[in-house]
Amino acid sequence: MTNKTFFIESYGCQMNKSRSEHIAHVMVQNGYHLIEDIKRADILLFNTCAVREHASEKAISNIQKTIKDLNEISRYPIIVIFGCLSQFLKNRLAQRIPGAQIVIGTSNIEKIPQYLEEHRTNKKKIVDFNLQPSSQVFDETGYLRSSSQIFAFLPITYGCSNFCSYCVVPYTTGPQRSKPFITILKEIEKIIQDGYKEIILLGQNVNSYGLDFGLKNGFEFLLQAIDENFRGSPIWIRFLTSHPKDMRTSIVDFIKNSSLMTHYFHLPIQSGSDDILAAMNRGYTRDHYLGLVKYIRKTLPDSGIGTDIIVGFPGETETDFLDTLRLVQEAQFEQAFTYIYSSRSGTAADQLPDHLPLAEKKKRLQVLNQTLSDIHQKKLMTWIGKKVKIMIDQIEGLSASGRMTNNQRIFLSNSNFFLGQVITVLVRKSLKGKLYGELVFP
């Protein structure tokens, strides 16, 4: 059969990138060929994200422009749109992008090869937004990963059962399903055999792994199984993302004694105000969160803590915002991703009163980002003069860089290294928000 080349583009989070790797694997297993030239591909697949309105609109605009540009040079590939935005907008997305022949949600993406054959046969547009998962467990396996990178994404859960009031993810992915232990261990074994040096365990909330199996501390059991089976392997293991209500001190204790686990915790706080946290339905208080931060700092002094923060949530007062600034000062984050609240239809927060003007949201975001930047600059200075281990994961021209286990990146002025190499460096200086070092021998 001809016309079997495909190109895939992903929007959004690491989970989406991993799902694109899975779909690429499924396509190849069905006789299709992945190519990197979008202008030559017979099929274009777009994996979409619905978390924020601005990003969603930008993705729609990009897809529309891509179709238009290709049509202008007499290229008419089959357009497949799938993922969270498809599940969220359903037929509204199909109507906004009439050039798409196949538009499906999140649950039946493995049917894409089948839908392509159906479209070739009857030439009709195909839509499928059924959210009912085909299995009560997360049984996705097989990923076509890039050989040019040293890390591998490995999803251990899919879906979310938390229903934070601002978030569409539970509505676009369905309830959390966990991947069986044995499947994860086999996948890790293959990743190591394939030569990757870092594994990033993924989930909307990795800490609640196994709850759908009836396991109270399933994530700890999984980490222990990984450690026991692969101890001594040349691999670093990270995980994203943790939820503060399910993050436990026992997870921190395990990581302290593991030779595989890195010392970075991404722990989204979202707000420093208890009133706003309650309105967000986050399930924890600022004191609980700060208690976790203090325990991590005490148990693993070299650890890095990252977070996500939303400003301008409906009803957020100046006092609420100041609470967030105070929490940021107490927590001293190594990394933070900040966002203006984005209203999403169908969520509980969309129905709340007192939505703030955009100008006020932008003002608060600017203040928050400056506060975080000041903290970051001061924390970088504390590394100067220290010897640390990094794994080289980027080589560009005559320079290279790598990350410590706490996720802090250090830049080097020469590239006489190879990807995945673990070296000891002496941190020499901090310049414009970056650390620079030089190779030393331990």
CSV table of C-alpha atoms in Angstrom, one decimal, residues 39-330:
chain,number,residue,atom,x,y,z
A,39,LYS,CA,5.8,18.6,3.6
A,40,ARG,CA,6.4,15.1,2.4
A,41,ALA,CA,4.2,13.2,4.8
A,42,ASP,CA,1.0,11.5,3.6
A,43,ILE,CA,-0.5,11.7,7.0
A,44,LEU,CA,-0.2,14.4,9.7
A,45,LEU,CA,-1.1,13.6,13.3
A,46,PHE,CA,-1.6,16.3,15.8
A,47,ASN,CA,-1.6,15.4,19.5
A,48,THR,CA,-3.4,18.2,21.3
A,49,CYS,CA,-3.6,19.8,24.8
A,50,ALA,CA,-6.6,21.4,26.5
A,51,VAL,CA,-5.2,22.6,29.8
A,52,ARG,CA,-5.0,26.4,29.0
A,53,GLU,CA,-7.1,28.4,26.6
A,54,HIS,CA,-4.3,30.4,25.1
A,55,ALA,CA,-2.2,27.4,24.3
A,56,SER,CA,-5.2,25.6,22.9
A,57,GLU,CA,-6.1,28.5,20.6
A,58,LYS,CA,-2.5,28.7,19.4
A,59,ALA,CA,-2.5,25.0,18.6
A,60,ILE,CA,-5.7,25.3,16.6
A,61,SER,CA,-4.3,28.3,14.7
A,62,ASN,CA,-1.0,26.4,14.0
A,63,ILE,CA,-2.9,23.4,12.6
A,64,GLN,CA,-5.1,25.6,10.4
A,65,LYS,CA,-2.1,27.4,9.1
A,66,THR,CA,-0.2,24.1,8.4
A,67,ILE,CA,-3.1,22.8,6.4
A,68,LYS,CA,-3.4,26.0,4.4
A,69,ASP,CA,0.3,26.3,3.7
A,70,LEU,CA,0.4,22.7,2.5
A,71,ASN,CA,-2.7,23.1,0.3
A,72,GLU,CA,-1.1,26.1,-1.3
A,73,ILE,CA,1.8,23.9,-2.6
A,74,SER,CA,-0.7,21.2,-3.7
A,75,ARG,CA,-0.1,18.9,-0.8
A,76,TYR,CA,-3.3,17.3,0.7
A,77,PRO,CA,-2.2,14.9,3.5
A,78,ILE,CA,-4.8,13.1,5.6
A,79,ILE,CA,-5.1,15.2,8.8
A,80,VAL,CA,-5.6,13.3,12.1
A,81,ILE,CA,-6.3,15.3,15.3
A,82,PHE,CA,-6.4,13.6,18.6
A,83,GLY,CA,-5.8,14.1,22.3
A,84,CYS,CA,-7.2,16.2,25.1
A,85,LEU,CA,-8.4,19.2,23.1
A,86,SER,CA,-10.3,16.9,20.8
A,87,GLN,CA,-11.9,15.3,23.8
A,88,PHE,CA,-12.7,18.7,25.3
A,89,LEU,CA,-14.1,20.4,22.3
A,90,LYS,CA,-15.4,17.4,20.4
A,91,ASN,CA,-17.3,18.3,17.3
A,92,ARG,CA,-16.6,22.0,17.8
A,93,LEU,CA,-12.9,21.2,17.0
A,94,ALA,CA,-13.9,19.2,14.0
A,95,GLN,CA,-16.0,22.2,12.8
A,96,ARG,CA,-13.2,24.7,13.4
A,97,ILE,CA,-10.7,22.6,11.4
A,98,PRO,CA,-12.8,21.3,8.5
A,99,GLY,CA,-9.7,20.1,6.7
A,100,ALA,CA,-9.2,17.3,9.3
A,101,GLN,CA,-10.5,13.9,8.1
A,102,ILE,CA,-10.2,12.1,11.5
A,103,VAL,CA,-10.8,13.8,14.9
A,104,ILE,CA,-10.8,11.6,18.0
A,105,GLY,CA,-10.4,12.0,21.7
A,106,THR,CA,-8.1,10.3,24.2
A,107,SER,CA,-9.4,6.7,24.7
A,108,ASN,CA,-9.3,5.2,21.2
A,109,ILE,CA,-6.0,6.5,19.8
A,110,GLU,CA,-4.7,3.0,19.1
A,111,LYS,CA,-7.5,2.7,16.5
A,112,ILE,CA,-5.9,5.4,14.3
A,113,PRO,CA,-4.5,2.9,11.8
A,114,GLN,CA,-8.0,1.3,11.6
A,115,TYR,CA,-9.6,4.7,11.1
A,116,LEU,CA,-7.1,5.6,8.4
A,117,GLU,CA,-8.1,2.4,6.5
A,118,GLU,CA,-11.8,3.2,6.9
A,119,HIS,CA,-11.3,6.7,5.6
A,120,ARG,CA,-9.4,5.5,2.6
A,121,THR,CA,-12.3,3.1,1.9
A,122,ASN,CA,-15.3,5.4,2.3
A,123,LYS,CA,-13.7,8.9,2.2
A,124,LYS,CA,-16.0,10.0,5.1
A,125,LYS,CA,-14.9,12.1,8.0
A,126,ILE,CA,-14.4,10.1,11.2
A,127,VAL,CA,-15.0,11.4,14.8
A,128,ASP,CA,-14.8,9.4,18.0
A,129,PHE,CA,-15.1,11.0,21.4
A,130,ASN,CA,-16.0,8.0,23.5
A,131,LEU,CA,-14.2,8.4,26.8
A,132,GLN,CA,-14.9,4.9,28.2
A,133,PRO,CA,-11.4,3.3,28.5
A,134,SER,CA,-11.0,-0.1,26.8
A,135,SER,CA,-9.4,-1.5,30.0
A,136,GLN,CA,-9.7,-0.8,33.7
A,137,VAL,CA,-5.9,-0.8,33.9
A,138,PHE,CA,-3.4,1.3,32.0
A,139,ASP,CA,-2.1,-1.2,29.6
A,140,GLU,CA,-0.3,1.0,27.0
A,141,THR,CA,3.0,-0.5,25.9
A,142,GLY,CA,5.5,0.2,23.1
A,143,TYR,CA,7.1,3.6,22.4
A,144,LEU,CA,9.1,4.8,19.4
A,145,ARG,CA,11.6,7.0,21.1
A,146,SER,CA,14.2,9.2,19.6
A,147,SER,CA,17.7,7.7,19.5
A,148,SER,CA,19.3,11.2,19.7
A,149,GLN,CA,18.2,11.7,23.4
A,150,ILE,CA,19.5,10.1,26.5
A,151,PHE,CA,16.2,10.1,28.5
A,152,ALA,CA,13.0,8.1,28.1
A,153,PHE,CA,9.5,9.0,29.2
A,154,LEU,CA,7.7,6.1,30.9
A,155,PRO,CA,4.0,6.6,31.8
A,156,ILE,CA,3.0,4.7,34.9
A,157,THR,CA,-0.5,6.1,35.2
A,158,TYR,CA,-3.0,7.7,32.9
A,159,GLY,CA,-6.1,9.8,33.8
A,160,CYS,CA,-6.9,11.8,36.9
A,161,SER,CA,-9.5,11.4,39.6
A,162,ASN,CA,-8.8,14.6,41.6
A,163,PHE,CA,-11.1,17.1,40.0
A,164,CYS,CA,-9.2,20.3,40.9
A,165,SER,CA,-11.8,23.0,40.2
A,166,TYR,CA,-9.9,24.7,37.4
A,167,CYS,CA,-8.7,21.7,35.5
A,168,VAL,CA,-10.2,19.9,32.5
A,169,VAL,CA,-7.9,16.8,32.7
A,170,PRO,CA,-10.3,14.5,34.5
A,171,TYR,CA,-12.9,15.3,31.9
A,172,THR,CA,-10.5,14.7,29.0
A,173,THR,CA,-8.7,11.6,30.2
A,174,GLY,CA,-11.1,9.8,32.5
A,175,PRO,CA,-10.3,8.4,35.9
A,176,GLN,CA,-6.8,7.3,36.9
A,177,ARG,CA,-5.6,3.9,35.7
A,178,SER,CA,-2.3,2.4,36.8
A,179,LYS,CA,0.0,0.4,34.7
A,180,PRO,CA,0.8,-3.1,36.2
A,181,PHE,CA,4.1,-3.6,38.0
A,182,ILE,CA,5.4,-6.3,35.7
A,183,THR,CA,4.7,-4.2,32.6
A,184,ILE,CA,6.6,-1.2,34.0
A,185,LEU,CA,9.6,-3.4,35.0
A,186,LYS,CA,9.7,-5.0,31.5
A,187,GLU,CA,9.6,-1.5,29.9
A,188,ILE,CA,12.5,-0.3,32.2
A,189,GLU,CA,14.5,-3.3,31.2
A,190,LYS,CA,14.1,-2.5,27.6
A,191,ILE,CA,14.9,1.2,28.1
A,192,ILE,CA,18.2,0.2,29.7
A,193,GLN,CA,19.0,-2.3,27.0
A,194,ASP,CA,18.3,0.4,24.4
A,195,GLY,CA,21.0,2.6,25.9
A,196,TYR,CA,19.0,5.4,27.6
A,197,LYS,CA,20.6,6.9,30.7
A,198,GLU,CA,17.6,8.5,32.4
A,199,ILE,CA,14.0,7.4,32.9
A,200,ILE,CA,11.2,9.8,33.7
A,201,LEU,CA,8.2,8.1,35.3
A,202,LEU,CA,5.1,10.0,34.3
A,203,GLY,CA,1.6,10.5,35.6
A,204,GLN,CA,-0.9,13.2,36.3
A,205,ASN,CA,-0.3,12.2,39.9
A,206,VAL,CA,2.5,9.6,40.3
A,207,ASN,CA,2.1,9.5,44.1
A,208,SER,CA,-1.4,7.9,43.8
A,209,TYR,CA,0.0,5.1,41.7
A,210,GLY,CA,-1.8,1.9,42.5
A,211,LEU,CA,-4.8,3.4,44.3
A,212,ASP,CA,-7.0,1.9,41.6
A,213,PHE,CA,-5.5,-1.4,42.5
A,214,GLY,CA,-6.4,-0.9,46.2
A,215,LEU,CA,-2.7,-0.2,47.1
A,216,LYS,CA,-2.4,2.5,49.7
A,217,ASN,CA,1.4,3.1,49.2
A,218,GLY,CA,1.6,1.7,45.7
A,219,PHE,CA,4.2,4.2,44.5
A,220,GLU,CA,6.6,3.2,47.3
A,221,PHE,CA,6.1,-0.5,46.3
A,222,LEU,CA,6.8,0.4,42.7
A,223,LEU,CA,10.0,2.3,43.5
A,224,GLN,CA,11.2,-0.5,45.7
A,225,ALA,CA,10.6,-3.1,42.9
A,226,ILE,CA,12.5,-0.9,40.5
A,227,ASP,CA,15.4,-0.4,42.9
A,228,GLU,CA,15.6,-4.1,43.7
A,229,ASN,CA,15.5,-5.2,40.0
A,230,PHE,CA,17.8,-2.6,38.6
A,231,ARG,CA,20.2,-1.6,41.4
A,232,GLY,CA,23.6,-1.0,40.0
A,233,SER,CA,22.3,-0.2,36.5
A,234,PRO,CA,23.8,3.0,34.8
A,235,ILE,CA,20.5,4.8,35.0
A,236,TRP,CA,18.9,7.8,36.7
A,237,ILE,CA,15.2,7.8,37.5
A,238,ARG,CA,13.0,10.9,38.0
A,239,PHE,CA,9.3,11.2,38.3
A,240,LEU,CA,6.6,13.8,37.4
A,241,THR,CA,4.3,15.0,38.7
A,242,SER,CA,3.6,14.7,42.4
A,243,HIS,CA,0.4,15.9,44.1
A,244,PRO,CA,0.9,17.4,47.6
A,245,LYS,CA,-2.1,15.7,49.1
A,246,ASP,CA,-0.6,12.3,48.1
A,247,MET,CA,3.1,13.0,48.6
A,248,ARG,CA,4.3,11.1,51.6
A,249,THR,CA,7.4,11.3,53.8
A,250,SER,CA,7.9,7.6,53.2
A,251,ILE,CA,8.6,8.4,49.5
A,252,VAL,CA,11.3,10.8,50.5
A,253,ASP,CA,12.8,8.3,52.9
A,254,PHE,CA,13.0,5.7,50.1
A,255,ILE,CA,14.6,8.1,47.7
A,256,LYS,CA,17.3,8.9,50.3
A,257,ASN,CA,18.4,5.3,50.3
A,258,SER,CA,18.1,4.6,46.6
A,259,SER,CA,21.1,4.7,44.2
A,260,LEU,CA,18.8,5.1,41.2
A,261,MET,CA,16.4,7.9,42.2
A,262,THR,CA,17.3,11.5,41.6
A,263,HIS,CA,16.7,14.2,44.2
A,264,TYR,CA,14.2,16.4,42.4
A,265,PHE,CA,10.6,16.8,43.5
A,266,HIS,CA,8.1,18.6,41.3
A,267,LEU,CA,5.4,19.5,43.8
A,268,PRO,CA,2.8,22.0,42.4
A,269,ILE,CA,1.5,24.3,45.1
A,270,GLN,CA,-0.8,26.4,42.8
A,271,SER,CA,-1.5,29.0,45.6
A,272,GLY,CA,-0.2,30.0,49.0
A,273,SER,CA,-3.6,30.9,50.3
A,274,ASP,CA,-5.7,28.3,52.2
A,275,ASP,CA,-8.9,30.0,50.9
A,276,ILE,CA,-7.8,29.7,47.3
A,277,LEU,CA,-6.5,26.1,47.8
A,278,ALA,CA,-9.9,25.2,49.1
A,279,ALA,CA,-11.7,26.8,46.2
A,280,MET,CA,-9.3,25.0,43.9
A,281,ASN,CA,-10.2,21.7,45.6
A,282,ARG,CA,-6.6,20.8,46.0
A,283,GLY,CA,-7.0,18.8,49.2
A,284,TYR,CA,-4.2,20.3,51.3
A,285,THR,CA,-3.3,23.4,53.2
A,286,ARG,CA,-0.2,25.7,53.0
A,287,ASP,CA,1.0,24.3,56.3
A,288,HIS,CA,0.8,20.8,55.0
A,289,TYR,CA,2.7,21.8,51.9
A,290,LEU,CA,5.4,23.6,53.8
A,291,GLY,CA,5.8,20.6,56.1
A,292,LEU,CA,6.6,18.5,53.1
A,293,VAL,CA,9.1,21.0,51.8
A,294,LYS,CA,10.8,21.2,55.2
A,295,TYR,CA,10.9,17.4,55.4
A,296,ILE,CA,12.5,17.1,52.0
A,297,ARG,CA,15.1,19.8,52.8
A,298,LYS,CA,16.0,18.1,56.1
A,299,THR,CA,16.1,14.6,54.6
A,300,LEU,CA,17.8,15.4,51.4
A,301,PRO,CA,19.7,18.8,51.8
A,302,ASP,CA,20.9,18.6,48.2
A,303,SER,CA,17.4,18.2,46.7
A,304,GLY,CA,15.7,20.5,44.3
A,305,ILE,CA,12.0,21.4,44.6
A,306,GLY,CA,10.0,22.7,41.6
A,307,THR,CA,6.4,23.9,41.6
A,308,ASP,CA,3.5,25.3,39.5
A,309,ILE,CA,1.7,28.5,40.6
A,310,ILE,CA,-1.5,30.0,39.3
A,311,VAL,CA,-2.2,33.7,39.8
A,312,GLY,CA,-5.6,35.4,39.4
A,313,PHE,CA,-7.8,32.5,40.4
A,314,PRO,CA,-11.4,33.7,40.8
A,315,GLY,CA,-11.8,35.5,44.1
A,316,GLU,CA,-8.1,35.8,44.8
A,317,THR,CA,-7.7,38.9,46.9
A,318,GLU,CA,-4.5,40.9,47.5
A,319,THR,CA,-4.1,39.1,50.8
A,320,ASP,CA,-4.4,35.8,49.1
A,321,PHE,CA,-1.7,36.8,46.6
A,322,LEU,CA,0.6,38.0,49.4
A,323,ASP,CA,0.1,34.6,51.0
A,324,THR,CA,1.5,33.1,47.8
A,325,LEU,CA,4.5,35.4,47.9
A,326,ARG,CA,5.2,34.6,51.5
A,327,LEU,CA,5.0,30.9,50.8
A,328,VAL,CA,7.4,31.3,47.9
A,329,GLN,CA,9.9,33.0,50.2
A,330,GLU,CA,9.6,30.2,52.7
